[in-house]
Coordinates of C-alpha atoms in Angstrom, one line a residue:
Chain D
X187 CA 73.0 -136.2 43.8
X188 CA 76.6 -135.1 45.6
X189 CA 76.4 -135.2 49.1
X190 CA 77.6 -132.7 51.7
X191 CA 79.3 -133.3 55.1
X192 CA 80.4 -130.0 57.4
X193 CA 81.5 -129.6 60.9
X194 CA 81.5 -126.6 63.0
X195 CA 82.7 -127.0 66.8
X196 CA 84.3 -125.1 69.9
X197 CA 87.4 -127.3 70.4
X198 CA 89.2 -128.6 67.3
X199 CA 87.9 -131.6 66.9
X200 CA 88.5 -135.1 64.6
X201 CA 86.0 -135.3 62.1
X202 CA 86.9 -139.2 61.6
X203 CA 83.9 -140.9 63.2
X204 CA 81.4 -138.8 60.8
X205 CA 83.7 -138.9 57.7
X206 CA 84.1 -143.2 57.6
X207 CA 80.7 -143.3 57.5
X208 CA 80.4 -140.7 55.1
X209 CA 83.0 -141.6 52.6
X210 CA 81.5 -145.1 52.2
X211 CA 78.8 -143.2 50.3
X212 CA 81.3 -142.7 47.6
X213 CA 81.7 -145.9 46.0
X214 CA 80.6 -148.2 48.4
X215 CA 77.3 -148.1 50.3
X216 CA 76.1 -145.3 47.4
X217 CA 77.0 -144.4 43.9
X218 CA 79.0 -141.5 44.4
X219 CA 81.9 -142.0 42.5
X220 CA 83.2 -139.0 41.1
X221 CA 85.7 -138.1 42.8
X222 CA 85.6 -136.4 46.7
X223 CA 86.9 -133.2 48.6
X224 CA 87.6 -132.7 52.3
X225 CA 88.9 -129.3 53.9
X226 CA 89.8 -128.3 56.8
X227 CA 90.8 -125.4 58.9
X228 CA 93.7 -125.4 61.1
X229 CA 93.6 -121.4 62.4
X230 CA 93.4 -119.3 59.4
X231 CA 95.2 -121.9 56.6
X232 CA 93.3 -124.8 55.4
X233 CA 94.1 -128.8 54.5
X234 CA 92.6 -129.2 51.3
X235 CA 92.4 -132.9 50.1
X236 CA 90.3 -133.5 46.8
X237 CA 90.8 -136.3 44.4
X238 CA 88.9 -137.6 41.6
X239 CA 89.2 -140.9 42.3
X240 CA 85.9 -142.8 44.2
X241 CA 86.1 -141.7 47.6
X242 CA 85.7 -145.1 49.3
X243 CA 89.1 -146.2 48.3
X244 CA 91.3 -142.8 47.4
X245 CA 94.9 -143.0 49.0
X246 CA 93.5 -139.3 49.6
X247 CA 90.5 -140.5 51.9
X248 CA 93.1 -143.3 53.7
X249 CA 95.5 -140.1 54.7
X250 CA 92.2 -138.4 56.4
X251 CA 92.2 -141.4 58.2
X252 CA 95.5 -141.7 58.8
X253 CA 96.0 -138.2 59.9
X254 CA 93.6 -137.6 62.1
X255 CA 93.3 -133.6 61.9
X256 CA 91.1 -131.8 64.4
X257 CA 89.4 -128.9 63.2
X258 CA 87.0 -126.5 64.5
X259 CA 85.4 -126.2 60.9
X260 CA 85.5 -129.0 58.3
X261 CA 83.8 -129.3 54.9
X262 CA 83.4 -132.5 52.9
X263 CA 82.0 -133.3 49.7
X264 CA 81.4 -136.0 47.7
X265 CA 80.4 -136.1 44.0
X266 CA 78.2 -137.6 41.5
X267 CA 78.8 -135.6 38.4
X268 CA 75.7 -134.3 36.6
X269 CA 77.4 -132.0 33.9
X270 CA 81.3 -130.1 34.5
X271 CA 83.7 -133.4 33.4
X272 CA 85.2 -135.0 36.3
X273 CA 88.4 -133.3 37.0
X274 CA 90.4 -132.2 40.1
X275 CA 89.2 -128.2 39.2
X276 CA 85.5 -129.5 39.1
X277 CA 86.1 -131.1 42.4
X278 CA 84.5 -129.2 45.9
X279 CA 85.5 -127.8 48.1
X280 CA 86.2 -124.6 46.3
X281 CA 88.3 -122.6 48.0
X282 CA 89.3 -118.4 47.6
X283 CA 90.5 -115.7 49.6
X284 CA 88.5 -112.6 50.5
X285 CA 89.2 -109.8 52.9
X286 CA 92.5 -111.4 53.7
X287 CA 90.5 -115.3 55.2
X288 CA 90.0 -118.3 52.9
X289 CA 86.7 -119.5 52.3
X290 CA 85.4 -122.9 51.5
X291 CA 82.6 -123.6 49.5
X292 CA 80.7 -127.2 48.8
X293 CA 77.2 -127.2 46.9
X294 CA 74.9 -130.5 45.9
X295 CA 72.0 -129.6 43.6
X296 CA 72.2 -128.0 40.1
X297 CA 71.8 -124.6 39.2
X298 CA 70.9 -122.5 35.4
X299 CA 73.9 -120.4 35.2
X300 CA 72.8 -118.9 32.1
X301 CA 69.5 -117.6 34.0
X302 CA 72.2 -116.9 37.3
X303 CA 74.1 -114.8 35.1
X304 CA 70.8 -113.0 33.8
X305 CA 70.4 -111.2 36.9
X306 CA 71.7 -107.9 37.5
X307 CA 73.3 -109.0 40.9
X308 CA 75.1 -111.3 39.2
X309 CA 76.1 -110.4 35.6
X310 CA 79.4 -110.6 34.8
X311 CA 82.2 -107.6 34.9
X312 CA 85.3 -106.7 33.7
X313 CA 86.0 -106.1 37.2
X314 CA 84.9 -108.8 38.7
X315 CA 87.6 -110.6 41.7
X316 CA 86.8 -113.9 41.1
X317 CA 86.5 -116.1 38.1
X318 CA 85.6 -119.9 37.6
X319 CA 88.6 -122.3 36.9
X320 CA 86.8 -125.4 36.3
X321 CA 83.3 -125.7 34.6
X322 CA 80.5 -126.5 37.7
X323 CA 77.9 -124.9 38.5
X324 CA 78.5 -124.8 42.0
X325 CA 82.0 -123.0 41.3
X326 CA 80.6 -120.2 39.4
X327 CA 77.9 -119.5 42.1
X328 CA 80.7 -119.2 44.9
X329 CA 82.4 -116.7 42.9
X330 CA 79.5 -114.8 42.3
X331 CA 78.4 -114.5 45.7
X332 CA 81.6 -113.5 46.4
X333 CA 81.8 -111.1 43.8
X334 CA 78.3 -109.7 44.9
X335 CA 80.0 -109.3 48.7
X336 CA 82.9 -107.7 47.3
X337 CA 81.2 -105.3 45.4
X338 CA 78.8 -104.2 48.6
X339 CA 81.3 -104.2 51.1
X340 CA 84.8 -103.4 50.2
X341 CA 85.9 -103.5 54.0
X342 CA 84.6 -107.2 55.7
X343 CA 81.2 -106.3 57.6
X344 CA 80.3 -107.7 61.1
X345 CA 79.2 -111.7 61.0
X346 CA 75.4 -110.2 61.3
X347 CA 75.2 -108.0 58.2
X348 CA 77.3 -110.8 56.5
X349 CA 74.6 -113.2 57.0
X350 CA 72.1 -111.1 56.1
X351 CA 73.1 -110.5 52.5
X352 CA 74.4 -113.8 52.1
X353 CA 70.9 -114.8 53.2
X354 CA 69.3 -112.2 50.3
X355 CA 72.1 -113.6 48.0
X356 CA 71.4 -117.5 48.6
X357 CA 67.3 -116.7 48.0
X358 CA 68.5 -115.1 44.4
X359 CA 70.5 -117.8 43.4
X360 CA 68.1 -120.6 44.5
X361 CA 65.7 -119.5 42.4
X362 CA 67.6 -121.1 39.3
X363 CA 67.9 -124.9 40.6
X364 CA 68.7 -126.5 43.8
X365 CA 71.1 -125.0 45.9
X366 CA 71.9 -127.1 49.4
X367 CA 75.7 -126.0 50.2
X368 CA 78.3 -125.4 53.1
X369 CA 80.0 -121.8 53.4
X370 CA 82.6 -121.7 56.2
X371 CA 85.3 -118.8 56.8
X372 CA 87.0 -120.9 59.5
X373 CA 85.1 -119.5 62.1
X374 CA 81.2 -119.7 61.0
X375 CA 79.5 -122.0 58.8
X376 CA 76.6 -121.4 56.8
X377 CA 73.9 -124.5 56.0
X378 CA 71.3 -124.1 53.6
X379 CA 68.9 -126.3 52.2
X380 CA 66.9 -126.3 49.3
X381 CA 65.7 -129.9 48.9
X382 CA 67.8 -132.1 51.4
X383 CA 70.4 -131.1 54.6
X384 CA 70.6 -132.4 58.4
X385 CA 72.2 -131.3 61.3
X386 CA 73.0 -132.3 64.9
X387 CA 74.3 -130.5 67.8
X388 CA 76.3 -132.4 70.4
X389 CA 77.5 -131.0 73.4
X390 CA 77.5 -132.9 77.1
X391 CA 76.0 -135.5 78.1
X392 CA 77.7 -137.0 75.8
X393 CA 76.5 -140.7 74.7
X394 CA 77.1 -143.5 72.2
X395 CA 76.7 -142.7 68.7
X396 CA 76.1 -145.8 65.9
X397 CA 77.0 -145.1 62.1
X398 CA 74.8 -145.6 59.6
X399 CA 77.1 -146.8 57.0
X400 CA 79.1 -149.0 58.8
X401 CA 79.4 -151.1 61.7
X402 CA 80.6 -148.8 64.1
X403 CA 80.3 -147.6 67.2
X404 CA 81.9 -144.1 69.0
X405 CA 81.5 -143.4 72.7
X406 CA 81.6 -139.4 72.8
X407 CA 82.0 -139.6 76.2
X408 CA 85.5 -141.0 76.1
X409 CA 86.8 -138.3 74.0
X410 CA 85.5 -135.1 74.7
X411 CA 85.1 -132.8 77.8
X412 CA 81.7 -131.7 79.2
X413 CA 82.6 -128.3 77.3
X414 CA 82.6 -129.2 74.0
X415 CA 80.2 -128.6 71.2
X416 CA 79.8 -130.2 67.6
X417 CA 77.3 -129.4 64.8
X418 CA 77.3 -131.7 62.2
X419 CA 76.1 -131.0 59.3
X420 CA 74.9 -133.7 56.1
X421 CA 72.7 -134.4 53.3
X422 CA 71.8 -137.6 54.9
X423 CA 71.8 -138.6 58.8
X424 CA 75.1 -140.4 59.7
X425 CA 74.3 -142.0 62.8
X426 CA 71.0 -144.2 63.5
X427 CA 70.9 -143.0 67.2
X428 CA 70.8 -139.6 67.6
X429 CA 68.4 -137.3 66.5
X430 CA 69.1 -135.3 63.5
X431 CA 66.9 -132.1 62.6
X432 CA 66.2 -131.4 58.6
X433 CA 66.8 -128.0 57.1
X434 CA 63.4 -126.8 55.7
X435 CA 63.1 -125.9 52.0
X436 CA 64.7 -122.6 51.8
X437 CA 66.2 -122.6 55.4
X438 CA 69.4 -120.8 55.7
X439 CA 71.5 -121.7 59.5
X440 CA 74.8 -120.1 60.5
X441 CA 76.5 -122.2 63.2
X442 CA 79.6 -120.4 65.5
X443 CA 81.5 -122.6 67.9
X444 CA 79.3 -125.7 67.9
X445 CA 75.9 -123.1 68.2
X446 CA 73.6 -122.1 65.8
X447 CA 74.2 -118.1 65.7
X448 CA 71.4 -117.2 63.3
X449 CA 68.8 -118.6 60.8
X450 CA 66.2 -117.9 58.5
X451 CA 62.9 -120.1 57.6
X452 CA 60.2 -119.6 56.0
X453 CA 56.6 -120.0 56.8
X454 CA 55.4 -121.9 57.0
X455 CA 57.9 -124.7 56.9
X456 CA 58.2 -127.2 54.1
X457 CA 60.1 -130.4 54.5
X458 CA 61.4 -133.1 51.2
X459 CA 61.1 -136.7 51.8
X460 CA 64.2 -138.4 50.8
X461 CA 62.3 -139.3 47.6
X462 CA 61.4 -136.3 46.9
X463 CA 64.1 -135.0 46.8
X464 CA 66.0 -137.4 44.5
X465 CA 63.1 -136.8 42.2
X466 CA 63.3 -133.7 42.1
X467 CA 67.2 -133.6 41.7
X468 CA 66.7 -136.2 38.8
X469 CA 64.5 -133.4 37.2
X470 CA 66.7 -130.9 37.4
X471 CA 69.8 -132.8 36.6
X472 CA 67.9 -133.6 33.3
X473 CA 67.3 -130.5 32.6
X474 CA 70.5 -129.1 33.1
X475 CA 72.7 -132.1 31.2
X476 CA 70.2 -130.7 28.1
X477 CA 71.7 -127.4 28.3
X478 CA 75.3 -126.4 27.2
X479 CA 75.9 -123.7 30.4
X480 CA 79.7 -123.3 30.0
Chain Y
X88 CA 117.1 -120.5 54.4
X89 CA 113.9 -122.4 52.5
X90 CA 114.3 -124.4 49.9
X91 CA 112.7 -124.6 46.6
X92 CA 111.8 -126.9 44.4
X93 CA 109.8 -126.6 40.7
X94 CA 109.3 -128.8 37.9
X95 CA 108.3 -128.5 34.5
X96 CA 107.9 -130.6 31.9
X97 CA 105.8 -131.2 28.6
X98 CA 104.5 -134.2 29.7
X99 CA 103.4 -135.4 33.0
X100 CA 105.9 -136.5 35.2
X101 CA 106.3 -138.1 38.3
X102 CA 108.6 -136.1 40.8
X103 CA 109.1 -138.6 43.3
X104 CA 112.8 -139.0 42.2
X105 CA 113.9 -135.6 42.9
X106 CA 111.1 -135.4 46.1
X107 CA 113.0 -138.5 47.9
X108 CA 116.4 -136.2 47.9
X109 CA 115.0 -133.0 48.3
X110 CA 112.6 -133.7 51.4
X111 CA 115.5 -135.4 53.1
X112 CA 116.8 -131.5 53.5
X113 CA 113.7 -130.8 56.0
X114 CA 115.2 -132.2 58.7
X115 CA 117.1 -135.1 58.2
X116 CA 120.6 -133.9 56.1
X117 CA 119.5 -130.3 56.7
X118 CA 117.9 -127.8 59.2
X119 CA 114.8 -126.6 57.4
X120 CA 112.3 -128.0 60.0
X121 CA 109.4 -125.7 60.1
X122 CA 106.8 -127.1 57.5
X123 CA 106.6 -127.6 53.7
X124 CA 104.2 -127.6 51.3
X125 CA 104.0 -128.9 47.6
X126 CA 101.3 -128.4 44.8
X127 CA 100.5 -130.4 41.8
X128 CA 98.8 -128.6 38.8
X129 CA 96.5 -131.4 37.4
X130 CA 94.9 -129.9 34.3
X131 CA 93.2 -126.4 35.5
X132 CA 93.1 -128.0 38.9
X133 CA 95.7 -127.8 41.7
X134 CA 96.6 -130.5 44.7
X135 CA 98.2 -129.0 47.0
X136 CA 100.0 -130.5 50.8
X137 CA 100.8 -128.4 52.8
X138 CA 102.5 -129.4 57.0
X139 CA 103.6 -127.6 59.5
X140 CA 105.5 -130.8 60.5
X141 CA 109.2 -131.7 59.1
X142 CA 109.2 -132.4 55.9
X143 CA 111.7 -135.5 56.6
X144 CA 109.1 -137.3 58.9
X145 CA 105.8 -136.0 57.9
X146 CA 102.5 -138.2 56.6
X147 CA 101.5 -136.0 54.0
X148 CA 105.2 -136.1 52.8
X149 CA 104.5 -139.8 52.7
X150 CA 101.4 -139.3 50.7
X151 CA 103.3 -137.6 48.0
X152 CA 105.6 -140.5 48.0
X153 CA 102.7 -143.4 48.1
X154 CA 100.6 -141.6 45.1
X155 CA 103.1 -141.1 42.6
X156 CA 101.1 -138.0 41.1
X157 CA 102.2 -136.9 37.7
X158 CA 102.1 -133.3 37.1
X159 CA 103.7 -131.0 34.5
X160 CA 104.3 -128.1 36.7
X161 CA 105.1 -128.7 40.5
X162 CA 106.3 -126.1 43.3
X163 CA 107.7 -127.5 46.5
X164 CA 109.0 -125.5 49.3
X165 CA 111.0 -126.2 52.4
X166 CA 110.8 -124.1 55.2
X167 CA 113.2 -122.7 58.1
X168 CA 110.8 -119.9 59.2
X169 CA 112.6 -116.5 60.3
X170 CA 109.3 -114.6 60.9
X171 CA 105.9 -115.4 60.8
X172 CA 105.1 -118.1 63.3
X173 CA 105.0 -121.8 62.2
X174 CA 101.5 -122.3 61.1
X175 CA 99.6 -123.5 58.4
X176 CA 98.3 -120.2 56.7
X177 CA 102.1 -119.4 56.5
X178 CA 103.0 -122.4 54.8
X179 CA 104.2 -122.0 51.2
X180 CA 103.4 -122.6 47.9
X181 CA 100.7 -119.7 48.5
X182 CA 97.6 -120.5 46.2
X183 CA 95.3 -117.3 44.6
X184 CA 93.1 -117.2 41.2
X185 CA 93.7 -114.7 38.8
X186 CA 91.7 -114.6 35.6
X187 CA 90.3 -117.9 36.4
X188 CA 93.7 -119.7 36.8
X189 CA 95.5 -121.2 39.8
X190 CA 98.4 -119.8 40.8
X191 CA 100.9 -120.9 42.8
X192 CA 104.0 -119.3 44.1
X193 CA 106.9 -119.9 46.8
X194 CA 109.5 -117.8 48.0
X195 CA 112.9 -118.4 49.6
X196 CA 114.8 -115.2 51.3
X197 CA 113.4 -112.4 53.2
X198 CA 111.5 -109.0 52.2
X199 CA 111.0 -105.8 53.9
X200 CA 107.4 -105.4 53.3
X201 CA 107.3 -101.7 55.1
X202 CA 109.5 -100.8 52.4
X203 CA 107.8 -102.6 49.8
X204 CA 104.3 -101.2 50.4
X205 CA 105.9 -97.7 50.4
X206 CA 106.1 -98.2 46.8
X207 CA 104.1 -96.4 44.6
X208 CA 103.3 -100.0 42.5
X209 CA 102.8 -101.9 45.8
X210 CA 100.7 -99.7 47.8
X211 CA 98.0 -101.2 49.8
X212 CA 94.6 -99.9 48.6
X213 CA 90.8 -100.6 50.0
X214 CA 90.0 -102.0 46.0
X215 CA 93.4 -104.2 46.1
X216 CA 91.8 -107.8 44.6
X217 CA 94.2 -109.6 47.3
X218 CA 95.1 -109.4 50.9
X219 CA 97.7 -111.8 52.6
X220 CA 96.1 -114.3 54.9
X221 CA 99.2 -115.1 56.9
X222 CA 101.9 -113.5 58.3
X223 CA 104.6 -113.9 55.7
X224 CA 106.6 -111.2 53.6
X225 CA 106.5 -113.9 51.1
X226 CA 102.6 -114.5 50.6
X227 CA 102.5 -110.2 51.3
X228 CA 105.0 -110.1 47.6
X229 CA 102.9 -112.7 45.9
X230 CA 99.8 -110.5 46.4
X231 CA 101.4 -107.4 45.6
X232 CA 102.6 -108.5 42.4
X233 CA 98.7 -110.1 41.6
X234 CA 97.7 -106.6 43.3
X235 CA 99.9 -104.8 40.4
X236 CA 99.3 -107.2 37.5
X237 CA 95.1 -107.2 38.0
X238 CA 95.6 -103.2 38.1
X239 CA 97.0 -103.3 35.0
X240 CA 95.7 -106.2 33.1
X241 CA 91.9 -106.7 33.5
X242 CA 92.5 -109.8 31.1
X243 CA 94.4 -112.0 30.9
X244 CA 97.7 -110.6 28.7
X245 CA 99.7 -112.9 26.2
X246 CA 102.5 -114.7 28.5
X247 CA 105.7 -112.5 26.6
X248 CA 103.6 -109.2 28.3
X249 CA 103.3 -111.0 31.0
X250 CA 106.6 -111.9 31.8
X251 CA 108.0 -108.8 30.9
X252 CA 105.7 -107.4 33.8
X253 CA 106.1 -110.0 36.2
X254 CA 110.3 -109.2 35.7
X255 CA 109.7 -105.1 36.0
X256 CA 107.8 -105.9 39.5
X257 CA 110.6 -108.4 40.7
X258 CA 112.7 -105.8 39.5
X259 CA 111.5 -103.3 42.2
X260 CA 110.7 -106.0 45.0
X261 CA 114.3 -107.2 44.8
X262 CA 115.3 -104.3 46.2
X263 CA 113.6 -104.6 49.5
X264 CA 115.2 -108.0 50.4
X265 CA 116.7 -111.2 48.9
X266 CA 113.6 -112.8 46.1
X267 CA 114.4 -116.2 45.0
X268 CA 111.2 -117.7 43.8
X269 CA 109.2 -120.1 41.9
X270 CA 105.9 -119.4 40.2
X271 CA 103.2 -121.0 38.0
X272 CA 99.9 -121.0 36.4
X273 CA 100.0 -124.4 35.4
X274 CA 101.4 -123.8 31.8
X275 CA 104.7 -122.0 32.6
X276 CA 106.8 -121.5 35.7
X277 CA 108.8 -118.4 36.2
X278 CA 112.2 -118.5 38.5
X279 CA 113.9 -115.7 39.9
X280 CA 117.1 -115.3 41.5
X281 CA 118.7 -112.7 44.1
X282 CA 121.4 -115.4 45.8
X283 CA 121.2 -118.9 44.9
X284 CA 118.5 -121.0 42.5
X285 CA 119.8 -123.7 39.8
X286 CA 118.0 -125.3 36.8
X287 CA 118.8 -128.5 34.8
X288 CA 117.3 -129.5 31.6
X289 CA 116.8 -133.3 31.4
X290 CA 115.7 -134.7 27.5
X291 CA 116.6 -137.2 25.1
X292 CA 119.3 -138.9 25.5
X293 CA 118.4 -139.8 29.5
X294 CA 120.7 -141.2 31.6
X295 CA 121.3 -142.3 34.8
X296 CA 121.1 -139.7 38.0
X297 CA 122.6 -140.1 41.5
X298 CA 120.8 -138.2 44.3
X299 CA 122.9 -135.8 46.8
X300 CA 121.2 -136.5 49.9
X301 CA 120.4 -140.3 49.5
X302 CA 122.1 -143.3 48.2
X303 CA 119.3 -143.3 45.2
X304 CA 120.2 -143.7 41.1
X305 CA 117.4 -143.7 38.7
X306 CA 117.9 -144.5 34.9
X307 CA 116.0 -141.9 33.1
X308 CA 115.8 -143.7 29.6
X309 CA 113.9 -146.4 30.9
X310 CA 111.0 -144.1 32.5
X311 CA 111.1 -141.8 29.8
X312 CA 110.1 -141.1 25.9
X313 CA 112.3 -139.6 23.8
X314 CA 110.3 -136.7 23.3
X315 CA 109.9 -136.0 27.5
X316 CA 111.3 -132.6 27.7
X317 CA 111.5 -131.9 31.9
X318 CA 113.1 -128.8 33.7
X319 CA 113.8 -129.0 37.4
X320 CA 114.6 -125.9 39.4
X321 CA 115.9 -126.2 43.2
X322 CA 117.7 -124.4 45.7
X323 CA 121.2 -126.3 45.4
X324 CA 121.5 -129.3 42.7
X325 CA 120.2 -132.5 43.8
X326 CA 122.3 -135.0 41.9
X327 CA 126.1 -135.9 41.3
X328 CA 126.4 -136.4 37.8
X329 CA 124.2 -133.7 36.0
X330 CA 125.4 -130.4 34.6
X331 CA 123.2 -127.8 36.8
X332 CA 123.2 -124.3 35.7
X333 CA 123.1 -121.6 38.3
X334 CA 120.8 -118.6 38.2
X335 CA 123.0 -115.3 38.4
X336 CA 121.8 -112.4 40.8
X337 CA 118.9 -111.0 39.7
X338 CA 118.3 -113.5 36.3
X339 CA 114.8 -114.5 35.5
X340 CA 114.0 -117.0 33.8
X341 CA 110.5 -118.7 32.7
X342 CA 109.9 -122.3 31.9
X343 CA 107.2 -124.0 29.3
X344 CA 106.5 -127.5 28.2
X345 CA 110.3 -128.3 30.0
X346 CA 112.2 -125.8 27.9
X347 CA 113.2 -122.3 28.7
X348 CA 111.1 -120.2 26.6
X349 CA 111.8 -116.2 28.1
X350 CA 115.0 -115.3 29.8
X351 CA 116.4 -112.1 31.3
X352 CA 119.8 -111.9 33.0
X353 CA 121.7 -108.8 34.0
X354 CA 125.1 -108.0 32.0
X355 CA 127.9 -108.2 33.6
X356 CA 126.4 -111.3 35.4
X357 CA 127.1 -112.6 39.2
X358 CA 127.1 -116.0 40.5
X359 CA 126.9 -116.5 44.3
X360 CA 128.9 -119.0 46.4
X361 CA 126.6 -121.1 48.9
X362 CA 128.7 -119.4 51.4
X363 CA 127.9 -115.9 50.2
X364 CA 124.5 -116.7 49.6
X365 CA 124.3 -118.3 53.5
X366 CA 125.8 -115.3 54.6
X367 CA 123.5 -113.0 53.0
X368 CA 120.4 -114.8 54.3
X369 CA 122.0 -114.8 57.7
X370 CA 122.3 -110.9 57.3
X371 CA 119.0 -110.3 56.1
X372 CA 117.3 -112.7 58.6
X373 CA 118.7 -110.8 60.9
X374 CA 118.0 -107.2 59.8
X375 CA 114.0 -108.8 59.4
X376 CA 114.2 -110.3 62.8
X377 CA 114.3 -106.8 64.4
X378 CA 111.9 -105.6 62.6
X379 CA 108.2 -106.0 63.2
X380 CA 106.5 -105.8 60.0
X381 CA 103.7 -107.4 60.3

């Protein structure tokens, strides 16, 4: 299974404490070692940095560090291939323009294209904006939820209505597999969950956060100002300390400035344990290396 | 005026040689200080650095040096920003996908895009596949011309009716400004000229190169096969003791697997001087300056 790491805040913001822990699940501390892709917005143009070397130790991954960016909205992904060979246009974040902003995509789980494609919503057109480069899963259901949006509304729509249909798109698509991503238009960012996602809000009183992954300690105290809001997002908690609240099966959470703006869950609620969800990502993984989608 | 840089070659290729020289020009033996950006085609895939920083002094800059990335088709692009503020989503090579290829173009020279859009072909239209994220006339052109080419191609056409498109659209947009640009799907790279752009075919037998801006020789023949076939297109030459050709006014020419495979030039041809090419920027510049366009 891939894992997921997104950050939506108020005041840009260095993602660096979340993403050492992170990255160490790439290679290191976990066995996700094909390849890894961090993006992030800096007004309305995005740093993209993927590579399909092990994330743990890609000269990539050592300029994040270096670099130290702050963002308001960051998106990282890490991967464990289950079918789509290991290449840099197989590696997330996917990225495309629509209505003039780009839009970052990352996606963990595995979905039936050929039954994606069945569906009327999402059958394929000559006139269609956006096509697949590489040979994922996760790339072709971007493009055809933005293909779906496109079609509907040819003018962008207010964030509300947005939400909405992405929300009736998301329950479509989930349908054919597991579908746990990270949307973000560099000013929301959309979290769902259909087997494993967590997320935290920070905002003041700040305290002392430990990582999970590593020996590490960050005082959020020292570097932020009693304004500030973070929600992290990730497949797995990060830090042992704080308290990180799991996405339901099926839950769909739009975050804005370090707030959650709107969700959807159903009831009632269901939550995966962590083996559950491997299990059932093994199943599907199975299932989907059997089939020849592309 | 930005500089531009392109490679293409029919094997990959490391550009660091002609990198080290031509970065040196933002901001250390020239004034182009507001940003660069450079893309890697890596199979379908693209990696693409972009800074607002200086070019000379910046990390990413440094990256590019440290990973030695092997490409056969790069685009770099120096910038001296006349309009469109210094930001990120104005930073060139400008990245869209068109019938599920990367594309990347970069532009050096200034458009009138009021004029532009008042053509017929260029017209902006509520069904137009893409809309500029920044602020630039050159990502505006770059859209137009994916605007025009979608219109008219659904598919994918064969690359002769595609570059005999792409040169009747640069045909028109030539007219609103000064055009030099480089652009690429990842197989071929097209270059046009309105002032100043030079190519240089490097193949068997290699030699030895000398770099203008930096006290640098490398030996060709001993990082090289004989069959390496590599075209580099900049701005001005970067080395002493190679035969660069000059593009005249208004030639276009496109690149494939390092050799020149389509051509068109204007008879009788002109070739700029630096100094007529300077002054022309200087005159457009100018003329866009006053204008608010955006």
């Amino acid at each position: 299974m891939c894992q997921l790491l997104g950050m939506n805040c108020n005041t840009p913001t260095d993602i660096l404490f979340s993403f050492e822990g992170f990255r160490k699940r790439g290679g290191e501390t976990d066995i996700h070692t094909d390849g890894f892709g961090i993006a992030f917005f800096e007004g309305k143009g995005v740093r993209i940095y993927q590579d399909d070397k092990p994330c743990a130790s890609s000269p990539v991954a050592d300029l994040v560090k270096s670099y130290q960016i702050k963002s308001k909205n960051v998106i990282a992904h890490i991967r464990k291939a289950t079918y789509g060979q290991v290449s840099l246009a197989n590696t997330h974040p996917f990225m495309r323009e629509i209505w003039g902003e780009y839009w970052l995509f990352a996606h963990n789980g595995h979905l039936d294209c050929q039954r994606l494609f069945s569906h009327p919503l999402f059958q394929k057109r000559e006139d269609d904006f956006y096509t697949p480069v590489g040979s994922t899963d996760s790339e072709a259901a971007f493009c055809a939820i933005l293909n779906a949006l496109r079609r509907k509304f040819p003018q962008k729509p207010t964030t509300d209505i947005l939400f909405q249909e992405i929300n009736k798109l998301t329950a479509t698509i989930r349908k054919k597999g597991i579908f746990n991503y990270l949307l973000t238009n560099g000013e929301w960012m959309i979290a769902h969950a259909s087997t494993l996602l967590h997320y935290l809000l920070r905002q003041a009183p700040f305290g002392e956060a430990m990582l999970l992954d590593d020996d590490v300690n960050v005082n959020f105290a020292a570097v932020t100002t009693p304004y500030d809001k973070i929600a992290v997002i990730a497949t797995l908690p990060l830090t042992t300390n704080e308290v990180w609240q799991q996405l339901a099966k099926d839950e769909i959470v739009m975050f804005q400035e370090g707030e959650i703006i709107a969700r959807y869950a159903p009831d009632p609620d269901h939550y995966f344990t962590v083996e559950e969800a491997l299990a059932l990502a093994a199943k599907v993984g199975a299932a989907a290396a059997e089939s020849d989608i592309f």
